Amino acid sequence: ILNKVIYNGIDYKKFLFSKYYRYKLRKTLGIKKDKLVIVCAARVDPMKNHFNLLKAFEKIRRKNKKAILLLIGKGTEKLETQEGVIQLGMKIKIENYYSVGDMIILPSKFGEGFPNALAEGMSSQLFPLTTDVGDSLKIISNIGLVIKNSTVQELTIALDKALRISKNELTNLQRNSRKRILKEFNIKKMSNEYNKCYKELN
């Protein structure tokens, strides 16, 4: 039996940075221009690790008032409110909300395959931070920041490190995030891989 891994393809025409939505939605959400927004797009589930992320962010927020954590996903609106945290719940047009952010975080403990939210965020020019789950390290390559494990301590260290990145460097990393998705995880590439597979089966 021959095994072959075909990675998901991201619709980079849908998931792309929009100055319009960045301005419009930041205004709607009351996020000032100078704030650094970290997006976490995940339903509330033990594997997604919201509890530890919120504890880590609480520590970060004490030192850095510029940091904002934007939670998108089913159940996030029911989490306990916290300073600097915006809980949006489920959003149909999530692609518009990625433009609000500067970074995307995947703090999962386990259970991920190919985390689409991470790749979608990168396609929308968000700098990625992730734990080593599923294909996350394959997705970010040398562009993102690897969180050693899903503990509060390691999440705090990673967030602190990410928020210290200079503005110029962050802009470059954000552009490279999108370039990586365009090159390695686009729909055409995925489609070609499937076609190749089907031909080999015949």
mmCIF file of C-alpha atoms in Angstrom:
data_model
loop_
_atom_site.group_PDB
_atom_site.id
_atom_site.type_symbol
_atom_site.label_atom_id
_atom_site.label_comp_id
_atom_site.label_asym_id
_atom_site.label_seq_id
_atom_site.Cartn_x
_atom_site.Cartn_y
_atom_site.Cartn_z
ATOM 1 C CA ILE A 1 0.000 0.000 0.000
ATOM 2 C CA LEU A 2 1.373 3.354 -1.067
ATOM 3 C CA ASN A 3 0.864 6.311 1.245
ATOM 4 C CA LYS A 4 0.853 9.884 0.030
ATOM 5 C CA VAL A 5 0.190 13.085 1.943
ATOM 6 C CA ILE A 6 -1.613 15.834 0.058
ATOM 7 C CA TYR A 7 -1.722 19.100 1.952
ATOM 8 C CA ASN A 8 -4.764 21.359 1.942
ATOM 9 C CA GLY A 9 -4.862 24.232 -0.505
ATOM 10 C CA ILE A 10 -5.806 27.718 0.676
ATOM 11 C CA ASP A 11 -7.885 30.098 -1.427
ATOM 12 C CA TYR A 12 -5.415 32.988 -1.435
ATOM 13 C CA LYS A 13 -7.856 35.186 -3.374
ATOM 14 C CA LYS A 14 -10.320 34.891 -0.496
ATOM 15 C CA PHE A 15 -7.815 34.965 2.362
ATOM 16 C CA LEU A 16 -5.848 38.118 1.733
ATOM 17 C CA PHE A 17 -5.064 41.280 3.648
ATOM 18 C CA SER A 18 -7.568 44.112 3.202
ATOM 19 C CA LYS A 19 -6.790 47.675 4.279
ATOM 20 C CA TYR A 20 -10.517 48.441 4.037
ATOM 21 C CA TYR A 21 -11.582 45.718 6.492
ATOM 22 C CA ARG A 22 -8.652 46.433 8.788
ATOM 23 C CA TYR A 23 -9.793 50.037 9.144
ATOM 24 C CA LYS A 24 -13.536 49.314 9.167
ATOM 25 C CA LEU A 25 -13.507 46.411 11.642
ATOM 26 C CA ARG A 26 -10.910 47.925 13.972
ATOM 27 C CA LYS A 27 -13.133 50.991 14.162
ATOM 28 C CA THR A 28 -16.211 48.833 14.858
ATOM 29 C CA LEU A 29 -14.372 46.837 17.535
ATOM 30 C CA GLY A 30 -12.785 49.931 19.109
ATOM 31 C CA ILE A 31 -9.209 48.856 18.386
ATOM 32 C CA LYS A 32 -6.813 51.786 18.067
ATOM 33 C CA LYS A 33 -4.273 52.021 15.263
ATOM 34 C CA ASP A 34 -1.238 51.436 17.520
ATOM 35 C CA LYS A 35 -2.548 48.155 19.001
ATOM 36 C CA LEU A 36 -0.957 44.805 18.111
ATOM 37 C CA VAL A 37 -3.686 42.251 17.564
ATOM 38 C CA ILE A 38 -3.139 38.516 18.009
ATOM 39 C CA VAL A 39 -5.880 36.423 16.407
ATOM 40 C CA CYS A 40 -6.905 32.996 17.664
ATOM 41 C CA ALA A 41 -9.473 31.396 15.363
ATOM 42 C CA ALA A 42 -10.800 28.235 17.010
ATOM 43 C CA ARG A 43 -13.949 26.829 18.570
ATOM 44 C CA VAL A 44 -13.867 26.428 22.344
ATOM 45 C CA ASP A 45 -12.672 22.875 22.988
ATOM 46 C CA PRO A 46 -10.094 21.461 25.457
ATOM 47 C CA MET A 47 -7.731 20.591 22.570
ATOM 48 C CA LYS A 48 -7.705 24.235 21.405
ATOM 49 C CA ASN A 49 -6.307 25.355 24.786
ATOM 50 C CA HIS A 50 -8.120 28.681 25.276
ATOM 51 C CA PHE A 51 -7.780 28.399 29.065
ATOM 52 C CA ASN A 52 -3.952 28.454 29.038
ATOM 53 C CA LEU A 53 -3.850 31.059 26.267
ATOM 54 C CA LEU A 54 -6.020 33.442 28.280
ATOM 55 C CA LYS A 55 -3.884 32.949 31.397
ATOM 56 C CA ALA A 56 -0.719 33.632 29.390
ATOM 57 C CA PHE A 57 -2.266 36.686 27.754
ATOM 58 C CA GLU A 58 -3.279 38.058 31.156
ATOM 59 C CA LYS A 59 0.410 38.044 32.158
ATOM 60 C CA ILE A 60 1.435 39.678 28.863
ATOM 61 C CA ARG A 61 -1.250 42.349 29.122
ATOM 62 C CA ARG A 62 0.012 43.480 32.540
ATOM 63 C CA LYS A 63 3.303 44.504 30.891
ATOM 64 C CA ASN A 64 2.070 45.393 27.407
ATOM 65 C CA LYS A 65 -1.140 47.395 27.054
ATOM 66 C CA LYS A 66 -0.705 47.531 23.276
ATOM 67 C CA ALA A 67 -1.499 43.833 22.955
ATOM 68 C CA ILE A 68 -5.027 42.735 22.045
ATOM 69 C CA LEU A 69 -6.222 39.137 21.804
ATOM 70 C CA LEU A 70 -9.006 38.586 19.283
ATOM 71 C CA LEU A 71 -10.882 35.329 19.760
ATOM 72 C CA ILE A 72 -13.014 34.074 16.881
ATOM 73 C CA GLY A 73 -14.897 30.787 16.953
ATOM 74 C CA LYS A 74 -17.899 28.984 18.377
ATOM 75 C CA GLY A 75 -18.183 29.428 22.138
ATOM 76 C CA THR A 76 -15.573 32.195 22.473
ATOM 77 C CA GLU A 77 -18.328 34.720 23.214
ATOM 78 C CA LYS A 78 -19.201 32.704 26.349
ATOM 79 C CA LEU A 79 -15.705 32.740 27.835
ATOM 80 C CA GLU A 80 -15.083 34.923 30.872
ATOM 81 C CA THR A 81 -14.292 38.490 29.872
ATOM 82 C CA GLN A 82 -10.749 39.716 30.333
ATOM 83 C CA GLU A 83 -8.897 42.991 29.809
ATOM 84 C CA GLY A 84 -7.567 43.329 26.271
ATOM 85 C CA VAL A 85 -9.500 40.318 24.981
ATOM 86 C CA ILE A 86 -12.232 40.632 22.340
ATOM 87 C CA GLN A 87 -14.519 37.609 22.049
ATOM 88 C CA LEU A 88 -16.419 37.509 18.776
ATOM 89 C CA GLY A 89 -17.951 34.052 18.723
ATOM 90 C CA MET A 90 -18.557 32.460 15.341
ATOM 91 C CA LYS A 91 -18.130 34.631 12.239
ATOM 92 C CA ILE A 92 -19.351 33.700 8.776
ATOM 93 C CA LYS A 93 -16.935 35.986 6.894
ATOM 94 C CA ILE A 94 -13.884 35.160 8.968
ATOM 95 C CA GLU A 95 -11.572 36.180 6.108
ATOM 96 C CA ASN A 96 -12.458 39.850 6.763
ATOM 97 C CA TYR A 97 -11.534 39.554 10.438
ATOM 98 C CA TYR A 98 -8.031 38.218 9.770
ATOM 99 C CA SER A 99 -7.177 41.691 8.403
ATOM 100 C CA VAL A 100 -7.805 43.158 11.866
ATOM 101 C CA GLY A 101 -4.830 41.224 13.217
ATOM 102 C CA ASP A 102 -1.040 41.320 13.058
ATOM 103 C CA MET A 103 -0.361 37.777 14.247
ATOM 104 C CA ILE A 104 -2.164 34.457 14.443
ATOM 105 C CA ILE A 105 -1.727 31.968 17.259
ATOM 106 C CA LEU A 106 -2.499 28.254 17.354
ATOM 107 C CA PRO A 107 -2.069 27.179 21.008
ATOM 108 C CA SER A 108 -3.548 23.673 20.575
ATOM 109 C CA LYS A 109 -2.574 20.831 22.911
ATOM 110 C CA PHE A 110 -3.316 17.949 20.513
ATOM 111 C CA GLY A 111 -5.674 16.681 17.835
ATOM 112 C CA GLU A 112 -4.793 18.885 14.869
ATOM 113 C CA GLY A 113 -4.333 17.563 11.331
ATOM 114 C CA PHE A 114 -3.719 20.405 8.928
ATOM 115 C CA PRO A 115 -4.756 23.515 10.898
ATOM 116 C CA ASN A 116 -6.527 25.556 8.205
ATOM 117 C CA ALA A 117 -6.895 28.639 10.418
ATOM 118 C CA LEU A 118 -3.103 28.915 10.689
ATOM 119 C CA ALA A 119 -2.648 28.754 6.910
ATOM 120 C CA GLU A 120 -5.599 31.075 6.264
ATOM 121 C CA GLY A 121 -4.142 33.616 8.684
ATOM 122 C CA MET A 122 -0.749 33.416 6.996
ATOM 123 C CA SER A 123 -2.401 33.881 3.600
ATOM 124 C CA SER A 124 -3.948 37.048 5.112
ATOM 125 C CA GLN A 125 -0.445 38.273 6.066
ATOM 126 C CA LEU A 126 -0.490 37.343 9.746
ATOM 127 C CA PHE A 127 2.724 36.314 11.492
ATOM 128 C CA PRO A 128 2.199 32.795 12.921
ATOM 129 C CA LEU A 129 2.853 31.365 16.385
ATOM 130 C CA THR A 130 2.061 27.713 16.946
ATOM 131 C CA THR A 131 2.556 24.687 19.141
ATOM 132 C CA ASP A 132 3.979 21.562 17.475
ATOM 133 C CA VAL A 133 0.690 19.892 16.531
ATOM 134 C CA GLY A 134 -0.326 18.212 13.283
ATOM 135 C CA ASP A 135 1.225 19.865 10.231
ATOM 136 C CA SER A 136 1.685 23.254 11.895
ATOM 137 C CA LEU A 137 5.503 23.266 11.732
ATOM 138 C CA LYS A 138 5.360 22.214 8.091
ATOM 139 C CA ILE A 139 3.012 25.140 7.415
ATOM 140 C CA ILE A 140 5.062 27.862 9.134
ATOM 141 C CA SER A 141 8.529 26.554 8.149
ATOM 142 C CA ASN A 142 11.165 29.078 9.310
ATOM 143 C CA ILE A 143 8.794 32.048 9.186
ATOM 144 C CA GLY A 144 6.811 31.595 12.377
ATOM 145 C CA LEU A 145 7.494 31.136 16.041
ATOM 146 C CA VAL A 146 7.300 27.671 17.562
ATOM 147 C CA ILE A 147 5.767 27.455 21.048
ATOM 148 C CA LYS A 148 7.657 24.685 22.903
ATOM 149 C CA ASN A 149 4.527 23.265 24.505
ATOM 150 C CA SER A 150 0.979 24.276 25.390
ATOM 151 C CA THR A 151 1.670 25.376 28.986
ATOM 152 C CA VAL A 152 0.911 28.873 30.299
ATOM 153 C CA GLN A 153 4.642 29.464 30.797
ATOM 154 C CA GLU A 154 5.635 28.607 27.215
ATOM 155 C CA LEU A 155 2.705 30.518 25.722
ATOM 156 C CA THR A 156 3.725 33.569 27.766
ATOM 157 C CA ILE A 157 7.356 33.294 26.589
ATOM 158 C CA ALA A 158 6.280 32.973 22.936
ATOM 159 C CA LEU A 159 3.827 35.873 23.085
ATOM 160 C CA ASP A 160 6.405 38.078 24.781
ATOM 161 C CA LYS A 161 8.995 37.207 22.113
ATOM 162 C CA ALA A 162 6.545 37.856 19.270
ATOM 163 C CA LEU A 163 5.502 41.230 20.660
ATOM 164 C CA ARG A 164 9.150 42.311 20.825
ATOM 165 C CA ILE A 165 9.662 41.897 17.064
ATOM 166 C CA SER A 166 10.402 45.283 15.474
ATOM 167 C CA LYS A 167 7.779 46.829 13.205
ATOM 168 C CA ASN A 168 9.941 46.500 10.070
ATOM 169 C CA GLU A 169 10.833 42.893 10.757
ATOM 170 C CA LEU A 170 7.207 42.043 11.496
ATOM 171 C CA THR A 171 6.102 43.586 8.178
ATOM 172 C CA ASN A 172 8.664 41.431 6.322
ATOM 173 C CA LEU A 173 7.603 38.290 8.170
ATOM 174 C CA GLN A 174 3.941 39.005 7.415
ATOM 175 C CA ARG A 175 4.705 39.317 3.701
ATOM 176 C CA ASN A 176 6.743 36.115 3.803
ATOM 177 C CA SER A 177 3.855 34.344 5.533
ATOM 178 C CA ARG A 178 1.617 34.997 2.551
ATOM 179 C CA LYS A 179 4.368 34.118 0.051
ATOM 180 C CA ARG A 180 4.820 30.748 1.752
ATOM 181 C CA ILE A 181 1.120 29.872 1.454
ATOM 182 C CA LEU A 182 0.997 31.023 -2.169
ATOM 183 C CA LYS A 183 3.989 28.846 -3.018
ATOM 184 C CA GLU A 184 3.394 25.703 -0.954
ATOM 185 C CA PHE A 185 -0.285 25.493 -0.029
ATOM 186 C CA ASN A 186 -2.304 26.869 -2.922
ATOM 187 C CA ILE A 187 -5.437 25.215 -4.352
ATOM 188 C CA LYS A 188 -3.851 24.571 -7.756
ATOM 189 C CA LYS A 189 -0.992 22.625 -6.185
ATOM 190 C CA MET A 190 -3.441 20.542 -4.132
ATOM 191 C CA SER A 191 -5.597 19.862 -7.202
ATOM 192 C CA ASN A 192 -2.564 18.807 -9.268
ATOM 193 C CA GLU A 193 -1.472 16.413 -6.527
ATOM 194 C CA TYR A 194 -4.909 14.766 -6.470
ATOM 195 C CA ASN A 195 -4.976 14.462 -10.263
ATOM 196 C CA LYS A 196 -1.507 12.906 -10.221
ATOM 197 C CA CYS A 197 -2.689 10.414 -7.594
ATOM 198 C CA TYR A 198 -5.766 9.398 -9.592
ATOM 199 C CA LYS A 199 -3.664 8.870 -12.717
ATOM 200 C CA GLU A 200 -1.250 6.639 -10.794
ATOM 201 C CA LEU A 201 -4.195 4.518 -9.589
ATOM 202 C CA ASN A 202 -5.470 3.854 -13.115
#
